[in-house]
GROMACS .gro file of C-alpha atoms in nm:
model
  378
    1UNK     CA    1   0.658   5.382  -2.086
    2UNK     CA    2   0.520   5.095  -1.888
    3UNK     CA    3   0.506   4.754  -2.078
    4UNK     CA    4   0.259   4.537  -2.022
    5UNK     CA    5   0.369   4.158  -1.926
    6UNK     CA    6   0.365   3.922  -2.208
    7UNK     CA    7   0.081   3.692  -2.163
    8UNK     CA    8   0.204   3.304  -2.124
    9UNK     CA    9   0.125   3.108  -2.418
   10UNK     CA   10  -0.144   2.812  -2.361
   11UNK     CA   11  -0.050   2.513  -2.265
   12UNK     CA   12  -0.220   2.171  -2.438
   13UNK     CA   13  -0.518   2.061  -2.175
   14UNK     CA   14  -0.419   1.692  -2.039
   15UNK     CA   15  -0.702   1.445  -2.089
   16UNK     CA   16  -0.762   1.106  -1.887
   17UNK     CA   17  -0.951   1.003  -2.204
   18UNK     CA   18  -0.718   1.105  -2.458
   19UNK     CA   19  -0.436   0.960  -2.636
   20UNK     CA   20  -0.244   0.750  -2.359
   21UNK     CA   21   0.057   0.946  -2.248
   22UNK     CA   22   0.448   0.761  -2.405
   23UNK     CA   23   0.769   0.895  -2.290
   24UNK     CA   24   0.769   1.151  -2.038
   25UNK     CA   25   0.473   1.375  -1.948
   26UNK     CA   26   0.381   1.622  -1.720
   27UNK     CA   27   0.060   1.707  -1.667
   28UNK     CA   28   0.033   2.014  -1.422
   29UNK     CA   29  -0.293   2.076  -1.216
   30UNK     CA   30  -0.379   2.335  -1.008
   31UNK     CA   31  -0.616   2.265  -0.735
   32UNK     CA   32  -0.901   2.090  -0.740
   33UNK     CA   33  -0.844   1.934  -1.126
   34UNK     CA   34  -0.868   1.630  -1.015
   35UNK     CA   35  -0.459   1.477  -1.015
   36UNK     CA   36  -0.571   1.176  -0.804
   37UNK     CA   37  -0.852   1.107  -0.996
   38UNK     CA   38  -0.623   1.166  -1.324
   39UNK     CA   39  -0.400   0.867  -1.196
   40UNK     CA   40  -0.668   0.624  -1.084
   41UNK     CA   41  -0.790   0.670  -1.419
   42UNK     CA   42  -0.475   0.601  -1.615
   43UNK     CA   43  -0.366   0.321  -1.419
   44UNK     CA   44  -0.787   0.192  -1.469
   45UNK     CA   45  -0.706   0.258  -1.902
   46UNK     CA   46  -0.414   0.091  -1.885
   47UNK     CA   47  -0.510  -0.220  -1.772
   48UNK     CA   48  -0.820  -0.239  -1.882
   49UNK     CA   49  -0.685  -0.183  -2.248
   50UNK     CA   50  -0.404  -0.426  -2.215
   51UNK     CA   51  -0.143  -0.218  -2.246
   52UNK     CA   52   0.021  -0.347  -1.884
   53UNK     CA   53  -0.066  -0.545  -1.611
   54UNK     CA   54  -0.121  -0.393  -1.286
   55UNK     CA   55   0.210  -0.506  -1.132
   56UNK     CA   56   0.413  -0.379  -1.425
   57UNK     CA   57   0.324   0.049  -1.292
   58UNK     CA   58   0.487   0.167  -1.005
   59UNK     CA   59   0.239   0.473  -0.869
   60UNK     CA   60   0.438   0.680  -0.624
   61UNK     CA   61   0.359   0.988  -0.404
   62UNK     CA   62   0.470   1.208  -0.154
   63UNK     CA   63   0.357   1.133   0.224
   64UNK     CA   64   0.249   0.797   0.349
   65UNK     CA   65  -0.141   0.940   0.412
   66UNK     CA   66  -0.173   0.985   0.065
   67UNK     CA   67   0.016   0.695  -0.065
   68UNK     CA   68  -0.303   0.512   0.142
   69UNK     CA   69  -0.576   0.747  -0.014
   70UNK     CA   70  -0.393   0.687  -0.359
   71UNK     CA   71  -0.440   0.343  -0.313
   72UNK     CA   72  -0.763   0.328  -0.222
   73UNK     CA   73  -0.861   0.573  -0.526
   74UNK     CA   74  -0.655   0.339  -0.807
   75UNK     CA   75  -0.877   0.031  -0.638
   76UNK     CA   76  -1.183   0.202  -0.605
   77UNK     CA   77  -1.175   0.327  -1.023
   78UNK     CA   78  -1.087  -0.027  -1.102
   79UNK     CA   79  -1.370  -0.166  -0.928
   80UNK     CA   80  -1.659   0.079  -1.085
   81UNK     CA   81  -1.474   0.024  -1.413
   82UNK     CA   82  -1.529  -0.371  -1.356
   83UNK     CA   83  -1.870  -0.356  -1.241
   84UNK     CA   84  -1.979  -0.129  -1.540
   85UNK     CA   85  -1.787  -0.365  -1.802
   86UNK     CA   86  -1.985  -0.641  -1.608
   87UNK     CA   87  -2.301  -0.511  -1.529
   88UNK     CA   88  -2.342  -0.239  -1.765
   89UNK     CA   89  -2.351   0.147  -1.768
   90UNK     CA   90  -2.423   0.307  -1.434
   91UNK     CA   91  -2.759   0.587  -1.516
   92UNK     CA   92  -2.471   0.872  -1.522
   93UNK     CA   93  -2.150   0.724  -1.588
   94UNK     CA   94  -1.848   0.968  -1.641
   95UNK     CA   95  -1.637   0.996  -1.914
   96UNK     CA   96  -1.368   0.749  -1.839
   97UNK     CA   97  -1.624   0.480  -1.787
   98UNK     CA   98  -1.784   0.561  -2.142
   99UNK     CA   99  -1.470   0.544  -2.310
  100UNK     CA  100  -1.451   0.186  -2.156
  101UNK     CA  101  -1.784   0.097  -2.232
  102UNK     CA  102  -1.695   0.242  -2.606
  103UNK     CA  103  -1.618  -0.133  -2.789
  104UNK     CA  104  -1.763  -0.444  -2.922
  105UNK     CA  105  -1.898  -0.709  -2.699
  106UNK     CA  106  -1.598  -0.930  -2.674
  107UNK     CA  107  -1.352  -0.664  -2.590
  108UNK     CA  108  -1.567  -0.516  -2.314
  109UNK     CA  109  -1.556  -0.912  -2.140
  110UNK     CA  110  -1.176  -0.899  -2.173
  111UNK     CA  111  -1.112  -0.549  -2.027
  112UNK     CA  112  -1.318  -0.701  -1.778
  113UNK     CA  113  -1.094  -1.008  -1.724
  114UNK     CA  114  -0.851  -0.791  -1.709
  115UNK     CA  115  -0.990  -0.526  -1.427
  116UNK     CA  116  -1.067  -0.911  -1.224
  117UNK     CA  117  -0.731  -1.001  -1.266
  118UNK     CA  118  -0.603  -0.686  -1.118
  119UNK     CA  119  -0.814  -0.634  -0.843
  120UNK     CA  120  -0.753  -1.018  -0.772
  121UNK     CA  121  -0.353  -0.910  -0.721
  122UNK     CA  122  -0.430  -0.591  -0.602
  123UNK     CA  123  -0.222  -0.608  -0.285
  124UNK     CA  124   0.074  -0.706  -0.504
  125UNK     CA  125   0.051  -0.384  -0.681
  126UNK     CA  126   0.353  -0.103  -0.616
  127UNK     CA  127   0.154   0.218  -0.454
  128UNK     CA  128   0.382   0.388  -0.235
  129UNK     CA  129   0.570   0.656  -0.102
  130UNK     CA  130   0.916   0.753  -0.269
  131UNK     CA  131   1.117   0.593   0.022
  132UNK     CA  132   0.842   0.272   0.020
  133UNK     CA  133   1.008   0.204  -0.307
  134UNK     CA  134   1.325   0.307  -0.285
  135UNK     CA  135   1.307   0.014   0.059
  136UNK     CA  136   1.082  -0.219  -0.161
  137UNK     CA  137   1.380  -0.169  -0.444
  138UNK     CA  138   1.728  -0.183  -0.194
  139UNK     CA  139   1.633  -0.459  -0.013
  140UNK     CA  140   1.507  -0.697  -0.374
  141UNK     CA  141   1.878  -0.547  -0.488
  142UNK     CA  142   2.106  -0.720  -0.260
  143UNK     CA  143   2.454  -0.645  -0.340
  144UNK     CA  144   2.391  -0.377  -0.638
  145UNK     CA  145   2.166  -0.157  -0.348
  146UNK     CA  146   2.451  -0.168  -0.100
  147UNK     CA  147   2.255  -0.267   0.180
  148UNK     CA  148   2.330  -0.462   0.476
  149UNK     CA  149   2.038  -0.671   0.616
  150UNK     CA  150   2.083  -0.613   0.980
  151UNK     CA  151   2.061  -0.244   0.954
  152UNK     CA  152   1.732  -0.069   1.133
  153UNK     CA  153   1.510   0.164   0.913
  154UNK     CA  154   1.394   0.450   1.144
  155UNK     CA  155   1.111   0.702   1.098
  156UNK     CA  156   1.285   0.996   1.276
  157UNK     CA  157   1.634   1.104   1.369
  158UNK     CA  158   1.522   1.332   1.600
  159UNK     CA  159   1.612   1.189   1.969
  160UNK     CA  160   1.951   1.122   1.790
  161UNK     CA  161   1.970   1.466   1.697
  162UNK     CA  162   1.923   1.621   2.011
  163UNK     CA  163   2.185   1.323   2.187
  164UNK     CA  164   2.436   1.446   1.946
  165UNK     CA  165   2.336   1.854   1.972
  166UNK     CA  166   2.390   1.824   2.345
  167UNK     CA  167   2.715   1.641   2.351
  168UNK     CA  168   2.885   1.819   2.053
  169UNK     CA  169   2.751   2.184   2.221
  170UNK     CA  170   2.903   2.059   2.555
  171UNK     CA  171   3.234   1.978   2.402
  172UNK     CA  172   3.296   2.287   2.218
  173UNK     CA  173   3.139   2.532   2.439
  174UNK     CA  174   3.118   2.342   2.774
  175UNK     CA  175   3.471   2.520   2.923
  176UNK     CA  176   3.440   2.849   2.809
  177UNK     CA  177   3.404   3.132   3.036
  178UNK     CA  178   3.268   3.397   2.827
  179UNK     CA  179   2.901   3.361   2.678
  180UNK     CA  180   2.842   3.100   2.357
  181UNK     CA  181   2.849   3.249   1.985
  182UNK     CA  182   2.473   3.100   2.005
  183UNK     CA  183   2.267   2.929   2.276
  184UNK     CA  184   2.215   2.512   2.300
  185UNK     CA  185   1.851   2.621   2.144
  186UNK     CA  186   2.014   2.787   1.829
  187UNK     CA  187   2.258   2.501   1.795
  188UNK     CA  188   1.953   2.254   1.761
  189UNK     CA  189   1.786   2.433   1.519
  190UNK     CA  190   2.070   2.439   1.329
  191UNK     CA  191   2.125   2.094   1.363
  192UNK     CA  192   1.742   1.993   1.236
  193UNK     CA  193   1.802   2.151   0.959
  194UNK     CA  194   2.145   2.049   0.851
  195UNK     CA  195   2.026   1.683   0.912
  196UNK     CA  196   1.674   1.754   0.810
  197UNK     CA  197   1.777   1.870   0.455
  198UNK     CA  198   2.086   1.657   0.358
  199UNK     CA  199   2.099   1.764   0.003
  200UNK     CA  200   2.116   2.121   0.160
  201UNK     CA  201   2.529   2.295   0.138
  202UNK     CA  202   2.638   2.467   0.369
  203UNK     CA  203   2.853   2.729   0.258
  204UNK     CA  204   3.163   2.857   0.427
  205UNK     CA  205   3.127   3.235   0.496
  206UNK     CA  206   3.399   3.436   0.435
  207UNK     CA  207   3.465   3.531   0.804
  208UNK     CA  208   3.733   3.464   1.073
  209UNK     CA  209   3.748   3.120   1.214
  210UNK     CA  210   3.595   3.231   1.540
  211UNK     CA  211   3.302   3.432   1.393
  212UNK     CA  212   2.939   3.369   1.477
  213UNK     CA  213   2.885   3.294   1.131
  214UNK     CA  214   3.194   3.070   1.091
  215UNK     CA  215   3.134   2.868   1.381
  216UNK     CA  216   2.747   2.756   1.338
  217UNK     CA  217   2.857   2.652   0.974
  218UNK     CA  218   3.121   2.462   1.166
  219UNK     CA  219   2.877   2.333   1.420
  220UNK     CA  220   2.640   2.217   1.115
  221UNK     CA  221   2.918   1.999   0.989
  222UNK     CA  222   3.048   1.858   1.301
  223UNK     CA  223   2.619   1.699   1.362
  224UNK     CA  224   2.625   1.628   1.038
  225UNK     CA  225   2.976   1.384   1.083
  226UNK     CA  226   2.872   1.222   1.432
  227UNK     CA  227   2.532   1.157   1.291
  228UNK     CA  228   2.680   0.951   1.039
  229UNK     CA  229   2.898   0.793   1.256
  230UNK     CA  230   2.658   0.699   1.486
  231UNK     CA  231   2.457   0.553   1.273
  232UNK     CA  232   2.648   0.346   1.118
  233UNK     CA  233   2.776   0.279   1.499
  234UNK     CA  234   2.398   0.159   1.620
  235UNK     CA  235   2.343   0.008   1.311
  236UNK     CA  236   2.060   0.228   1.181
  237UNK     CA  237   1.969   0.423   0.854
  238UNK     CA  238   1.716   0.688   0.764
  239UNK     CA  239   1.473   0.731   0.505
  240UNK     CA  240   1.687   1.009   0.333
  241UNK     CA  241   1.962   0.736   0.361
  242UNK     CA  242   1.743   0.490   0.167
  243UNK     CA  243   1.707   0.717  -0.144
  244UNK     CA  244   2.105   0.837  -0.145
  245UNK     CA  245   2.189   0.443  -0.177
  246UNK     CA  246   1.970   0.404  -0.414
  247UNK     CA  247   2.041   0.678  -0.623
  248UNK     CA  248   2.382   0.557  -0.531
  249UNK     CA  249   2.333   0.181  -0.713
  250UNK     CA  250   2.183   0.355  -1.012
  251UNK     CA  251   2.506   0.580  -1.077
  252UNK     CA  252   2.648   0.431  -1.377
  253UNK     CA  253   2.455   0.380  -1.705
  254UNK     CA  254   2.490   0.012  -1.678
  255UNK     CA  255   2.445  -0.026  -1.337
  256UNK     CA  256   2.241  -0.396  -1.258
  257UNK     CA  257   1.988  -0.205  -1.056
  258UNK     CA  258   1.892   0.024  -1.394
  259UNK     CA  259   1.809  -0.275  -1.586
  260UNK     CA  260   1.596  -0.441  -1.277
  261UNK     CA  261   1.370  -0.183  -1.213
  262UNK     CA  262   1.342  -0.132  -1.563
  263UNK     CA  263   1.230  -0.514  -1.630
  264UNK     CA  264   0.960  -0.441  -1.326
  265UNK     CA  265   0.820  -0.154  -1.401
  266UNK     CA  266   0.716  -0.002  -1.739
  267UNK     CA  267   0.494   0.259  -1.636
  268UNK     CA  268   0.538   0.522  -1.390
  269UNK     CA  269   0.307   0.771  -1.258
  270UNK     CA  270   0.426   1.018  -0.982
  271UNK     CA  271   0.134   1.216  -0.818
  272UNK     CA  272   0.246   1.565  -0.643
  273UNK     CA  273   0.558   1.568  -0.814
  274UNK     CA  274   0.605   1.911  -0.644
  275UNK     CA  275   0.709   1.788  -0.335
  276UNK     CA  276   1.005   1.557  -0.510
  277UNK     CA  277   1.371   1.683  -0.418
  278UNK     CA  278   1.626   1.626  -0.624
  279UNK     CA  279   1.727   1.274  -0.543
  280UNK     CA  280   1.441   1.145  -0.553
  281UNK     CA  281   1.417   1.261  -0.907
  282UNK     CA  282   1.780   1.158  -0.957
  283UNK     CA  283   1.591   0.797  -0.863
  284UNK     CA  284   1.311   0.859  -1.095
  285UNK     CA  285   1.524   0.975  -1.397
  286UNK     CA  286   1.864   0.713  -1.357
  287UNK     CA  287   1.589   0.410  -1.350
  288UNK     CA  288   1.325   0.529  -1.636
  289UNK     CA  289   1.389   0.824  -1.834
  290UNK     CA  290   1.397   0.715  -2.167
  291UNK     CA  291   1.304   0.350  -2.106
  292UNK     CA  292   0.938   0.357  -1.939
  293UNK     CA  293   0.657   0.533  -1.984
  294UNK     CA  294   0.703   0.834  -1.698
  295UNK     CA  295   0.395   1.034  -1.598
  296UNK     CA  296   0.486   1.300  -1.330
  297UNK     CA  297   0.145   1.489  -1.195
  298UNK     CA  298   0.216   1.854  -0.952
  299UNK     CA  299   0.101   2.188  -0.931
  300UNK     CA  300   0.431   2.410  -0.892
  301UNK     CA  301   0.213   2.648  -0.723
  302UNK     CA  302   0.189   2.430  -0.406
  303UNK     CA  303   0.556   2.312  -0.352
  304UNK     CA  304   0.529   2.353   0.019
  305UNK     CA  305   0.811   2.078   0.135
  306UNK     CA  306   1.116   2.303   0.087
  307UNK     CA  307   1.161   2.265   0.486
  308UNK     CA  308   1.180   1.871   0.422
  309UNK     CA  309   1.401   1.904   0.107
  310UNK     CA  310   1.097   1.935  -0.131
  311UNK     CA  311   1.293   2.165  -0.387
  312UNK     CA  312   1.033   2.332  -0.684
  313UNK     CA  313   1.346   2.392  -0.861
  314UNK     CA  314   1.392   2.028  -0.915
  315UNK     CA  315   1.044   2.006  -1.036
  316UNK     CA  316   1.081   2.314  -1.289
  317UNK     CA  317   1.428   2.126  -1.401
  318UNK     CA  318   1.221   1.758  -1.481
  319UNK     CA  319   0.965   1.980  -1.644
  320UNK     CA  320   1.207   2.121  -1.884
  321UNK     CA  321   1.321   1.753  -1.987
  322UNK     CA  322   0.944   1.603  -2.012
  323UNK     CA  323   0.882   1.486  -2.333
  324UNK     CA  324   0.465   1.606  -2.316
  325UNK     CA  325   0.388   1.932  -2.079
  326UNK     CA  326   0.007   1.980  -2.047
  327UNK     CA  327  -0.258   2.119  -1.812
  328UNK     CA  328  -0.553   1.948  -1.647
  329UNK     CA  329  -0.833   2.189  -1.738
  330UNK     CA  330  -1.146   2.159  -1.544
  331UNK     CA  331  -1.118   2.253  -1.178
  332UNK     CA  332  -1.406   1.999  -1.020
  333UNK     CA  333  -1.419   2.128  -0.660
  334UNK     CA  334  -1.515   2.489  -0.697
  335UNK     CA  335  -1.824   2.677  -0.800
  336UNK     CA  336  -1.808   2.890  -1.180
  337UNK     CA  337  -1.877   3.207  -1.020
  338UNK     CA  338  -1.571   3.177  -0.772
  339UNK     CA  339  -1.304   3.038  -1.036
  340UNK     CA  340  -1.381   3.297  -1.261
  341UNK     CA  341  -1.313   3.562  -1.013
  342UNK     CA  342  -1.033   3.463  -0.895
  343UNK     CA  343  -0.921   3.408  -1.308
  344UNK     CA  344  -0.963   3.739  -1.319
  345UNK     CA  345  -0.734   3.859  -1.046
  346UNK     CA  346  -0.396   3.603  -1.117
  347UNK     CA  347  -0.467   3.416  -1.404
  348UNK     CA  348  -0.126   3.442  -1.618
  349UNK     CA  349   0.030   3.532  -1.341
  350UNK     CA  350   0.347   3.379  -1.236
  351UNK     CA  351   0.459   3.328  -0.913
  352UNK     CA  352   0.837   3.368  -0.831
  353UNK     CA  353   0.942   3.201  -1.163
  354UNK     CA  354   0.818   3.201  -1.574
  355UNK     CA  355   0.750   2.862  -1.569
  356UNK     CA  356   0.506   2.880  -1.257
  357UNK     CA  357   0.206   3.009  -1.391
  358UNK     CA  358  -0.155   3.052  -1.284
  359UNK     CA  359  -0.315   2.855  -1.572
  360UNK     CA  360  -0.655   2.895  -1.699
  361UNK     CA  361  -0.919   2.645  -1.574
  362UNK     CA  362  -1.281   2.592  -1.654
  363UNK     CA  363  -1.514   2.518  -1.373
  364UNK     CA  364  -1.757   2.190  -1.387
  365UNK     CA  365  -2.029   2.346  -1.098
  366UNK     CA  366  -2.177   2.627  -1.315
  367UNK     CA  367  -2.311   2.927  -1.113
  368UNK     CA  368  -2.286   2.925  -0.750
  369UNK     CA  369  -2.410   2.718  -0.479
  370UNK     CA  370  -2.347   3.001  -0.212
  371UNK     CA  371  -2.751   3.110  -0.118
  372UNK     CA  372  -2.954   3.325   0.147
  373UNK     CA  373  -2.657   3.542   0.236
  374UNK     CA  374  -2.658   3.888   0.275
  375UNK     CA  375  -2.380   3.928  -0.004
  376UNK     CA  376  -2.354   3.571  -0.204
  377UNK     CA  377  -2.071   3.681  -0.479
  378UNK     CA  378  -1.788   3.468  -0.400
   0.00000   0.00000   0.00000
């Protein structure tokens, strides 16, 4: 007898007006519901309503382009929340500006104050990308982040890379007389990725010594060795570097870096939390768990960084620990008529894992805007 899968139970719907999130919460939105728009807006309440100034919240995501569009977002919602507090309501303001607007005359002028203040240090403020920070955090350290100030921060390892790929390839398989176990471009392949994804193991097969197998695993270790060394030999370190230190100085439980970051920043809020990998998380979780509020924003259904060491497992694991799990409801980019049809073919479902399921989502454009085709259903 075929069973019929268990539906997933509901999850609580995540609302920018609600109660302000405390501890750690997770708010997971599919696409389209509006997760940048969800962080402007909490970073716009919390000022506003006093609960911390702008430079206490560190506001992190994943790739430098959107660290800029973040930060333009988090000013922009500050500045229409201002001008309404100011100026009054707009003719159709949304909700998060009437919630605002929702109190006496002399609380509206210091929310106010407050926005002016903000937007007056608003190139202070802590928007970046995880490896921003983890710089911005390493180098106010000193001692406790291990660094050494004459070191080089470098975008890309690449050129490096391939320097190392050739001579290492040349030195094992430069004498031989017979073909290669696998060609110079195989070996550099191998080597992006071994460097690529340093969190990645590589596992010893259980072959002879002079296997195929054996010997690329062997080949993986012996880039990832004269990489290190000659880095540290040119006096250079990589982004991935900057977040194993870090993670490093925050080791022990009462480790001096812990208690810094945690007198800086009281609030975080992590957009596409997705794409972390599991040091950055390590980061994340050493410095605040437990001590600052910790808002982590991602759709588990678009984890696409795996190739970069984005790792949806160590999103799944931080979801398990959050404190709050909710959904942001209202998808705000597509037509009714399409969400619902595509509701109907995968919502519930989940995709490679129980915890990574199609939620249910209303749609804000009712109907369809899709006219004068021959066949207009989405």
């Amino acid at each position: 007898m075929t069973q019929t899968p268990a539906t997933p139970p509901a999850m609580e719907t995540f609302d920018v007006c609600g109660p302000l999130p405390t501890g750690t919460t997770l708010p997971e939105a599919s696409a389209g519901t509006g997760k940048t728009f969800t962080v402007a807006g909490l970073v716009t309440r919390y000022v506003a309503e006093g609960h911390a100034r702008l430079e206490e919240m560190l506001v992190i995501t994943f790739g430098r382009a959107a660290s800029q569009e973040l930060r333009e977002r988090v000013r922009a919602q500050l500045v229409e929340a201002e001008r309404a507090l100011t100026r009054g309501a707009p003719e159709e303001p949304n909700a998060l500006i009437s919630l605002l607007l929702d109190t006496d005359a002399p609380e509206r002028q210091l929310r106010s104050r407050r926005l002016r203040e903000a937007l007056a240090s608003f190139d202070a403020a802590t928007i970046a990308t995880t490896h921003q920070f983890c710089q911005l955090v390493l180098r106010s350290l000193g001692v406790a982040g291990d660094t050494d100030p004459g070191v080089t921060l470098v975008e890309s390892l690449d050129d490096l890379v391939v320097e190392v790929v050739d001579d290492l390839y040349l030195q094992r398989f430069g004498q031989l007389t017979g073909r290669p176990p696998f060609n110079r471009e195989e070996a550099l392949t191998l080597a992006y990725r071994a460097v690529g994804d340093p969190q990645a193991r590589l596992i010893e097969p259980e072959a002879e010594a002079e296997s195929r197998p054996a010997q690329r695993v062997a080949f993986a270790h012996a880039v990832r060795l004269e990489i290190e060394h000659r880095k540290r030999r040119l006096g250079i370190l990589s982004y991935d570097d900057l977040l194993s230190r870090l993670a490093h100085a925050l080791e022990q439980p009462d480790a001096p870096a812990r208690q810094r970051m945690r007198d800086r920043w009281r609030l975080v809020l992590v957009d596409e939390f997705q794409d972390t990998d599991p040091v950055q998380w390590q980061v994340i979780d050493r410095a605040f768990s437990g001590h600052a509020t910790v808002v982590l924003i991602g759709d588990p259904k678009q984890a696409i960084y795996a190739f970069r060491g984005g790792d949806v497992v160590t999103y799944l694991s931080a979801a398990r620990t959050a404190t709050t799990r909710a959904t942001l409801g209202t998808n705000w980019r597509s037509d009714e008529a399409l969400v619902e049809r595509l509701q109907v073919v995968l919502q519930g479902a989940a995709l490679g894992d129980d915890d990574i399921v199609v939620r249910e989502v209303s749609a804000a454009n009712a109907g369809t805007r899709l006219a004068g085709l021959p066949h207009p259903e989405p």
